[in-house]
Amino acid sequence: MTTHTPRCLGVLHLERGLSPVATPPMPVPGSMLSPTTFDFPTISETVPGAWVENVVRGDPKLEPAFIAAARRLVERGAVAISSTCGFSIRHQPAVATSVNVPVVLSSLLLLPALLRQTPPRAKIAVLTYDSTCCEETLLGVDDRAERARIVLGGLEGGKFWHDELKRPTPPIDVAAIEKDLAGCIARLRAEHPAIATILFECAAFPIVAAAIRRVAKLPVYDITDLCRLTMASIA
């Protein structure tokens, strides 16, 4: 009798600075590492030296560590690779080249498709951990007219932003993320009434996606949606 090995999503995780003997906090429901988020198992590997600060700002020296961690995940049985930080998209080409499984490191990979999905006059709000670090090249949209349809909003300076820069990183404050995101979206919509879709860049934001959908009454996409699509395509 043969046994079926369950398909696993491999998740590249950033450093959190916890003591090796400390018990890590339980992942928040809806997060990339929570066992309740997906209907398939996940496995994770921490990328050595990859902290929120240097991943968000962009450190090319991290690329070998991302590649090595992705290869370890594949060796452990991962059939696709994602990450816990949307700014990991900087390493998307290198990681995708280094392994033989689908790689979806960031929800930003959805942006070109979402632009074609929405009416030509509609805009898409990209909500990010730090809009000052979300450069044009990360969006994957070269056409100037299409780029004009993208509105960026970030949580830089807020509680979540500050918490994520601490070492060790404290447990995620879900209420703070929801409050700051709702406020950011309200400001963006006041300035850009044509916003028709919201895309979360930050891989922590899915934990409040349901709440934001109720408040904004708009479609909200995030990295977990891309992961489900990718895993559904694999036999």
PDB file of C-alpha atoms in Angstrom:
ATOM      1  CA  MET A   1       0.000   0.000   0.000  1.00  0.00           C
ATOM      2  CA  THR A   2       1.385   3.373  -1.018  1.00  0.00           C
ATOM      3  CA  THR A   3       0.992   6.443   1.120  1.00  0.00           C
ATOM      4  CA  HIS A   4       0.294   9.878  -0.308  1.00  0.00           C
ATOM      5  CA  THR A   5       2.638  12.639   0.795  1.00  0.00           C
ATOM      6  CA  PRO A   6       0.626  15.828   1.297  1.00  0.00           C
ATOM      7  CA  ARG A   7       1.569  18.803  -0.836  1.00  0.00           C
ATOM      8  CA  CYS A   8       3.339  21.427   1.265  1.00  0.00           C
ATOM      9  CA  LEU A   9       3.714  25.134   0.665  1.00  0.00           C
ATOM     10  CA  GLY A  10       7.188  26.264   1.626  1.00  0.00           C
ATOM     11  CA  VAL A  11       7.353  29.654   3.326  1.00  0.00           C
ATOM     12  CA  LEU A  12      10.489  31.754   3.577  1.00  0.00           C
ATOM     13  CA  HIS A  13      10.328  33.447   6.964  1.00  0.00           C
ATOM     14  CA  LEU A  14      12.173  36.542   8.178  1.00  0.00           C
ATOM     15  CA  GLU A  15      14.226  36.715  11.354  1.00  0.00           C
ATOM     16  CA  ARG A  16      12.276  37.623  14.497  1.00  0.00           C
ATOM     17  CA  GLY A  17      15.126  37.653  16.990  1.00  0.00           C
ATOM     18  CA  LEU A  18      13.595  35.208  19.468  1.00  0.00           C
ATOM     19  CA  SER A  19      15.822  33.305  21.870  1.00  0.00           C
ATOM     20  CA  PRO A  20      16.544  29.740  20.702  1.00  0.00           C
ATOM     21  CA  VAL A  21      15.095  28.452  23.979  1.00  0.00           C
ATOM     22  CA  ALA A  22      12.020  30.705  23.895  1.00  0.00           C
ATOM     23  CA  THR A  23       8.665  29.282  22.856  1.00  0.00           C
ATOM     24  CA  PRO A  24       7.579  31.132  19.703  1.00  0.00           C
ATOM     25  CA  PRO A  25       4.126  32.738  19.846  1.00  0.00           C
ATOM     26  CA  MET A  26       1.265  30.939  18.155  1.00  0.00           C
ATOM     27  CA  PRO A  27       0.789  32.232  14.582  1.00  0.00           C
ATOM     28  CA  VAL A  28      -2.185  34.571  14.246  1.00  0.00           C
ATOM     29  CA  PRO A  29      -5.152  32.999  12.386  1.00  0.00           C
ATOM     30  CA  GLY A  30      -5.089  34.121   8.789  1.00  0.00           C
ATOM     31  CA  SER A  31      -1.313  34.536   8.737  1.00  0.00           C
ATOM     32  CA  MET A  32       1.015  32.694   6.389  1.00  0.00           C
ATOM     33  CA  LEU A  33       2.273  30.391   9.149  1.00  0.00           C
ATOM     34  CA  SER A  34      -1.026  29.592  10.864  1.00  0.00           C
ATOM     35  CA  PRO A  35      -2.146  25.970  10.352  1.00  0.00           C
ATOM     36  CA  THR A  36      -5.728  27.225  10.009  1.00  0.00           C
ATOM     37  CA  THR A  37      -5.093  29.582   7.083  1.00  0.00           C
ATOM     38  CA  PHE A  38      -4.846  27.029   4.287  1.00  0.00           C
ATOM     39  CA  ASP A  39      -6.377  23.642   3.543  1.00  0.00           C
ATOM     40  CA  PHE A  40      -2.886  22.311   2.781  1.00  0.00           C
ATOM     41  CA  PRO A  41       0.150  22.045   5.084  1.00  0.00           C
ATOM     42  CA  THR A  42       2.959  24.574   5.204  1.00  0.00           C
ATOM     43  CA  ILE A  43       6.594  24.279   6.167  1.00  0.00           C
ATOM     44  CA  SER A  44       8.918  27.187   6.815  1.00  0.00           C
ATOM     45  CA  GLU A  45      12.584  28.121   6.821  1.00  0.00           C
ATOM     46  CA  THR A  46      13.990  31.286   8.367  1.00  0.00           C
ATOM     47  CA  VAL A  47      16.266  33.203   5.995  1.00  0.00           C
ATOM     48  CA  PRO A  48      19.414  33.943   8.047  1.00  0.00           C
ATOM     49  CA  GLY A  49      20.132  37.650   8.301  1.00  0.00           C
ATOM     50  CA  ALA A  50      16.832  38.652   6.686  1.00  0.00           C
ATOM     51  CA  TRP A  51      15.219  41.180   9.010  1.00  0.00           C
ATOM     52  CA  VAL A  52      12.261  43.386   8.162  1.00  0.00           C
ATOM     53  CA  GLU A  53      14.502  46.433   7.931  1.00  0.00           C
ATOM     54  CA  ASN A  54      17.015  45.139   5.390  1.00  0.00           C
ATOM     55  CA  VAL A  55      14.476  43.158   3.352  1.00  0.00           C
ATOM     56  CA  VAL A  56      12.105  46.116   3.030  1.00  0.00           C
ATOM     57  CA  ARG A  57      14.868  48.550   2.165  1.00  0.00           C
ATOM     58  CA  GLY A  58      16.532  46.063  -0.153  1.00  0.00           C
ATOM     59  CA  ASP A  59      19.838  44.326   0.542  1.00  0.00           C
ATOM     60  CA  PRO A  60      21.210  42.395  -2.443  1.00  0.00           C
ATOM     61  CA  LYS A  61      23.590  40.527  -0.129  1.00  0.00           C
ATOM     62  CA  LEU A  62      20.593  38.538   1.157  1.00  0.00           C
ATOM     63  CA  GLU A  63      20.012  36.798  -2.161  1.00  0.00           C
ATOM     64  CA  PRO A  64      22.211  33.720  -1.479  1.00  0.00           C
ATOM     65  CA  ALA A  65      20.434  33.199   1.866  1.00  0.00           C
ATOM     66  CA  PHE A  66      17.026  33.348   0.180  1.00  0.00           C
ATOM     67  CA  ILE A  67      18.148  30.848  -2.448  1.00  0.00           C
ATOM     68  CA  ALA A  68      19.631  28.455   0.113  1.00  0.00           C
ATOM     69  CA  ALA A  69      16.498  28.572   2.293  1.00  0.00           C
ATOM     70  CA  ALA A  70      14.260  27.951  -0.732  1.00  0.00           C
ATOM     71  CA  ARG A  71      16.342  24.926  -1.714  1.00  0.00           C
ATOM     72  CA  ARG A  72      16.069  23.561   1.821  1.00  0.00           C
ATOM     73  CA  LEU A  73      12.291  23.857   1.603  1.00  0.00           C
ATOM     74  CA  VAL A  74      12.225  21.935  -1.672  1.00  0.00           C
ATOM     75  CA  GLU A  75      14.448  19.247  -0.163  1.00  0.00           C
ATOM     76  CA  ARG A  76      11.934  18.970   2.681  1.00  0.00           C
ATOM     77  CA  GLY A  77       9.078  18.454   0.245  1.00  0.00           C
ATOM     78  CA  ALA A  78       7.750  21.898  -0.643  1.00  0.00           C
ATOM     79  CA  VAL A  79       5.974  21.939  -4.008  1.00  0.00           C
ATOM     80  CA  ALA A  80       5.772  25.750  -4.134  1.00  0.00           C
ATOM     81  CA  ILE A  81       7.593  28.598  -2.382  1.00  0.00           C
ATOM     82  CA  SER A  82       6.247  31.824  -0.892  1.00  0.00           C
ATOM     83  CA  SER A  83       7.349  34.207   1.868  1.00  0.00           C
ATOM     84  CA  THR A  84       6.242  36.233   4.872  1.00  0.00           C
ATOM     85  CA  CYS A  85       7.315  39.563   3.349  1.00  0.00           C
ATOM     86  CA  GLY A  86       6.061  41.078   0.107  1.00  0.00           C
ATOM     87  CA  PHE A  87       9.318  42.961  -0.354  1.00  0.00           C
ATOM     88  CA  SER A  88      10.945  39.568  -0.946  1.00  0.00           C
ATOM     89  CA  ILE A  89       9.855  40.120  -4.541  1.00  0.00           C
ATOM     90  CA  ARG A  90      13.292  41.640  -5.047  1.00  0.00           C
ATOM     91  CA  HIS A  91      14.616  38.069  -4.870  1.00  0.00           C
ATOM     92  CA  GLN A  92      11.842  36.508  -6.984  1.00  0.00           C
ATOM     93  CA  PRO A  93      13.920  36.031 -10.180  1.00  0.00           C
ATOM     94  CA  ALA A  94      16.894  34.509  -8.366  1.00  0.00           C
ATOM     95  CA  VAL A  95      14.826  32.136  -6.231  1.00  0.00           C
ATOM     96  CA  ALA A  96      12.621  31.084  -9.161  1.00  0.00           C
ATOM     97  CA  THR A  97      15.749  30.284 -11.166  1.00  0.00           C
ATOM     98  CA  SER A  98      17.276  28.239  -8.355  1.00  0.00           C
ATOM     99  CA  VAL A  99      14.440  25.754  -7.702  1.00  0.00           C
ATOM    100  CA  ASN A 100      12.195  23.596  -9.872  1.00  0.00           C
ATOM    101  CA  VAL A 101       8.883  24.503  -8.214  1.00  0.00           C
ATOM    102  CA  PRO A 102       6.597  27.542  -8.602  1.00  0.00           C
ATOM    103  CA  VAL A 103       7.790  30.595  -6.676  1.00  0.00           C
ATOM    104  CA  VAL A 104       5.389  33.324  -5.526  1.00  0.00           C
ATOM    105  CA  LEU A 105       7.241  35.465  -3.020  1.00  0.00           C
ATOM    106  CA  SER A 106       4.891  38.446  -3.111  1.00  0.00           C
ATOM    107  CA  SER A 107       1.289  39.394  -3.787  1.00  0.00           C
ATOM    108  CA  LEU A 108       2.670  42.135  -6.048  1.00  0.00           C
ATOM    109  CA  LEU A 109       2.885  39.427  -8.714  1.00  0.00           C
ATOM    110  CA  LEU A 110      -0.915  39.750  -8.930  1.00  0.00           C
ATOM    111  CA  LEU A 111      -0.867  43.437  -9.821  1.00  0.00           C
ATOM    112  CA  PRO A 112      -0.633  43.221 -13.643  1.00  0.00           C
ATOM    113  CA  ALA A 113      -3.543  40.753 -13.702  1.00  0.00           C
ATOM    114  CA  LEU A 114      -5.665  42.892 -11.375  1.00  0.00           C
ATOM    115  CA  LEU A 115      -5.165  45.916 -13.614  1.00  0.00           C
ATOM    116  CA  ARG A 116      -6.598  43.940 -16.540  1.00  0.00           C
ATOM    117  CA  GLN A 117      -9.412  42.620 -14.350  1.00  0.00           C
ATOM    118  CA  THR A 118     -10.711  46.053 -13.314  1.00  0.00           C
ATOM    119  CA  PRO A 119     -12.331  48.682 -15.587  1.00  0.00           C
ATOM    120  CA  PRO A 120      -9.769  50.869 -17.426  1.00  0.00           C
ATOM    121  CA  ARG A 121     -10.772  53.982 -15.488  1.00  0.00           C
ATOM    122  CA  ALA A 122     -10.660  52.261 -12.107  1.00  0.00           C
ATOM    123  CA  LYS A 123      -7.704  52.420  -9.745  1.00  0.00           C
ATOM    124  CA  ILE A 124      -6.057  49.835  -7.519  1.00  0.00           C
ATOM    125  CA  ALA A 125      -4.835  50.715  -4.042  1.00  0.00           C
ATOM    126  CA  VAL A 126      -1.670  48.871  -3.068  1.00  0.00           C
ATOM    127  CA  LEU A 127      -1.406  48.833   0.731  1.00  0.00           C
ATOM    128  CA  THR A 128       2.139  48.266   1.887  1.00  0.00           C
ATOM    129  CA  TYR A 129       4.164  48.096   5.073  1.00  0.00           C
ATOM    130  CA  ASP A 130       6.245  51.068   3.900  1.00  0.00           C
ATOM    131  CA  SER A 131       5.266  52.990   0.784  1.00  0.00           C
ATOM    132  CA  THR A 132       8.561  54.902   0.774  1.00  0.00           C
ATOM    133  CA  CYS A 133      10.398  51.655  -0.018  1.00  0.00           C
ATOM    134  CA  CYS A 134       7.929  50.325  -2.602  1.00  0.00           C
ATOM    135  CA  GLU A 135       9.810  51.432  -5.702  1.00  0.00           C
ATOM    136  CA  GLU A 136       8.358  51.504  -9.196  1.00  0.00           C
ATOM    137  CA  THR A 137      10.401  48.476 -10.220  1.00  0.00           C
ATOM    138  CA  LEU A 138       8.721  46.288  -7.596  1.00  0.00           C
ATOM    139  CA  LEU A 139       5.263  46.823  -9.090  1.00  0.00           C
ATOM    140  CA  GLY A 140       6.030  45.023 -12.354  1.00  0.00           C
ATOM    141  CA  VAL A 141       4.068  47.575 -14.414  1.00  0.00           C
ATOM    142  CA  ASP A 142       6.016  49.387 -17.155  1.00  0.00           C
ATOM    143  CA  ASP A 143       3.164  51.075 -19.014  1.00  0.00           C
ATOM    144  CA  ARG A 144       2.844  54.670 -17.752  1.00  0.00           C
ATOM    145  CA  ALA A 145      -0.926  54.787 -18.228  1.00  0.00           C
ATOM    146  CA  GLU A 146      -1.349  51.596 -16.227  1.00  0.00           C
ATOM    147  CA  ARG A 147       1.060  52.822 -13.551  1.00  0.00           C
ATOM    148  CA  ALA A 148      -1.127  55.911 -13.138  1.00  0.00           C
ATOM    149  CA  ARG A 149      -3.962  53.609 -12.040  1.00  0.00           C
ATOM    150  CA  ILE A 150      -1.960  52.363  -9.036  1.00  0.00           C
ATOM    151  CA  VAL A 151      -2.265  54.238  -5.752  1.00  0.00           C
ATOM    152  CA  LEU A 152       0.221  53.470  -2.971  1.00  0.00           C
ATOM    153  CA  GLY A 153      -0.537  53.684   0.734  1.00  0.00           C
ATOM    154  CA  GLY A 154       1.687  52.606   3.610  1.00  0.00           C
ATOM    155  CA  LEU A 155       1.727  52.203   7.380  1.00  0.00           C
ATOM    156  CA  GLU A 156       5.139  53.775   7.865  1.00  0.00           C
ATOM    157  CA  GLY A 157       5.413  55.532  11.203  1.00  0.00           C
ATOM    158  CA  GLY A 158       2.568  53.554  12.798  1.00  0.00           C
ATOM    159  CA  LYS A 159       2.690  51.082  15.662  1.00  0.00           C
ATOM    160  CA  PHE A 160       2.965  47.990  13.462  1.00  0.00           C
ATOM    161  CA  TRP A 161       5.747  49.625  11.437  1.00  0.00           C
ATOM    162  CA  HIS A 162       7.725  50.377  14.603  1.00  0.00           C
ATOM    163  CA  ASP A 163       7.054  46.951  16.156  1.00  0.00           C
ATOM    164  CA  GLU A 164       8.378  45.091  13.113  1.00  0.00           C
ATOM    165  CA  LEU A 165      11.711  46.921  13.340  1.00  0.00           C
ATOM    166  CA  LYS A 166      12.336  45.769  16.913  1.00  0.00           C
ATOM    167  CA  ARG A 167      14.649  42.885  17.816  1.00  0.00           C
ATOM    168  CA  PRO A 168      13.168  40.674  19.082  1.00  0.00           C
ATOM    169  CA  THR A 169       9.978  41.426  17.213  1.00  0.00           C
ATOM    170  CA  PRO A 170       6.946  41.583  19.518  1.00  0.00           C
ATOM    171  CA  PRO A 171       3.719  39.661  18.824  1.00  0.00           C
ATOM    172  CA  ILE A 172       1.609  41.198  16.061  1.00  0.00           C
ATOM    173  CA  ASP A 173      -0.929  43.767  17.252  1.00  0.00           C
ATOM    174  CA  VAL A 174      -3.917  42.831  15.091  1.00  0.00           C
ATOM    175  CA  ALA A 175      -6.072  45.722  16.283  1.00  0.00           C
ATOM    176  CA  ALA A 176      -3.359  48.253  15.418  1.00  0.00           C
ATOM    177  CA  ILE A 177      -2.987  46.877  11.883  1.00  0.00           C
ATOM    178  CA  GLU A 178      -6.735  46.972  11.284  1.00  0.00           C
ATOM    179  CA  LYS A 179      -7.074  50.524  12.609  1.00  0.00           C
ATOM    180  CA  ASP A 180      -4.128  51.878  10.620  1.00  0.00           C
ATOM    181  CA  LEU A 181      -5.175  50.128   7.411  1.00  0.00           C
ATOM    182  CA  ALA A 182      -8.750  51.361   7.671  1.00  0.00           C
ATOM    183  CA  GLY A 183      -7.500  54.902   8.173  1.00  0.00           C
ATOM    184  CA  CYS A 184      -5.068  54.661   5.277  1.00  0.00           C
ATOM    185  CA  ILE A 185      -7.753  53.327   2.947  1.00  0.00           C
ATOM    186  CA  ALA A 186     -10.181  56.078   3.956  1.00  0.00           C
ATOM    187  CA  ARG A 187      -7.574  58.741   3.145  1.00  0.00           C
ATOM    188  CA  LEU A 188      -6.721  57.167  -0.198  1.00  0.00           C
ATOM    189  CA  ARG A 189     -10.365  56.860  -1.236  1.00  0.00           C
ATOM    190  CA  ALA A 190     -11.031  60.477  -0.316  1.00  0.00           C
ATOM    191  CA  GLU A 191      -8.224  61.496  -2.683  1.00  0.00           C
ATOM    192  CA  HIS A 192      -8.898  58.814  -5.323  1.00  0.00           C
ATOM    193  CA  PRO A 193     -12.629  57.987  -5.515  1.00  0.00           C
ATOM    194  CA  ALA A 194     -11.987  55.669  -8.481  1.00  0.00           C
ATOM    195  CA  ILE A 195     -10.316  53.013  -6.284  1.00  0.00           C
ATOM    196  CA  ALA A 196     -12.111  49.748  -7.064  1.00  0.00           C
ATOM    197  CA  THR A 197      -9.730  47.091  -5.730  1.00  0.00           C
ATOM    198  CA  ILE A 198      -7.290  46.756  -2.841  1.00  0.00           C
ATOM    199  CA  LEU A 199      -4.088  44.702  -2.945  1.00  0.00           C
ATOM    200  CA  PHE A 200      -2.189  43.994   0.274  1.00  0.00           C
ATOM    201  CA  GLU A 201       1.562  43.913  -0.334  1.00  0.00           C
ATOM    202  CA  CYS A 202       2.417  43.099   3.265  1.00  0.00           C
ATOM    203  CA  ALA A 203       2.138  39.418   4.131  1.00  0.00           C
ATOM    204  CA  ALA A 204       0.939  40.307   7.646  1.00  0.00           C
ATOM    205  CA  PHE A 205      -2.151  42.115   6.378  1.00  0.00           C
ATOM    206  CA  PRO A 206      -4.187  38.980   5.486  1.00  0.00           C
ATOM    207  CA  ILE A 207      -4.974  38.583   9.186  1.00  0.00           C
ATOM    208  CA  VAL A 208      -7.331  41.566   8.854  1.00  0.00           C
ATOM    209  CA  ALA A 209      -8.445  41.034   5.248  1.00  0.00           C
ATOM    210  CA  ALA A 210     -11.959  39.934   6.192  1.00  0.00           C
ATOM    211  CA  ALA A 211     -12.439  42.964   8.445  1.00  0.00           C
ATOM    212  CA  ILE A 212     -11.178  45.360   5.780  1.00  0.00           C
ATOM    213  CA  ARG A 213     -13.475  43.828   3.166  1.00  0.00           C
ATOM    214  CA  ARG A 214     -16.432  44.502   5.449  1.00  0.00           C
ATOM    215  CA  VAL A 215     -15.378  48.095   6.090  1.00  0.00           C
ATOM    216  CA  ALA A 216     -14.237  49.056   2.576  1.00  0.00           C
ATOM    217  CA  LYS A 217     -16.816  46.986   0.696  1.00  0.00           C
ATOM    218  CA  LEU A 218     -14.240  46.418  -2.032  1.00  0.00           C
ATOM    219  CA  PRO A 219     -12.385  43.328  -3.286  1.00  0.00           C
ATOM    220  CA  VAL A 220      -9.239  42.756  -1.237  1.00  0.00           C
ATOM    221  CA  TYR A 221      -6.440  40.511  -2.499  1.00  0.00           C
ATOM    222  CA  ASP A 222      -3.371  39.308  -0.602  1.00  0.00           C
ATOM    223  CA  ILE A 223      -0.540  36.775  -0.633  1.00  0.00           C
ATOM    224  CA  THR A 224      -2.729  33.969   0.725  1.00  0.00           C
ATOM    225  CA  ASP A 225      -4.960  34.235  -2.358  1.00  0.00           C
ATOM    226  CA  LEU A 226      -1.932  33.854  -4.624  1.00  0.00           C
ATOM    227  CA  CYS A 227      -0.708  30.878  -2.596  1.00  0.00           C
ATOM    228  CA  ARG A 228      -4.084  29.124  -2.849  1.00  0.00           C
ATOM    229  CA  LEU A 229      -4.166  29.691  -6.611  1.00  0.00           C
ATOM    230  CA  THR A 230      -0.647  28.347  -6.997  1.00  0.00           C
ATOM    231  CA  MET A 231      -1.213  25.274  -4.845  1.00  0.00           C
ATOM    232  CA  ALA A 232      -4.504  24.514  -6.625  1.00  0.00           C
ATOM    233  CA  SER A 233      -2.610  24.316  -9.908  1.00  0.00           C
ATOM    234  CA  ILE A 234      -0.295  21.557  -8.687  1.00  0.00           C
ATOM    235  CA  ALA A 235      -1.342  17.936  -9.017  1.00  0.00           C
TER     236      ALA A 235
END
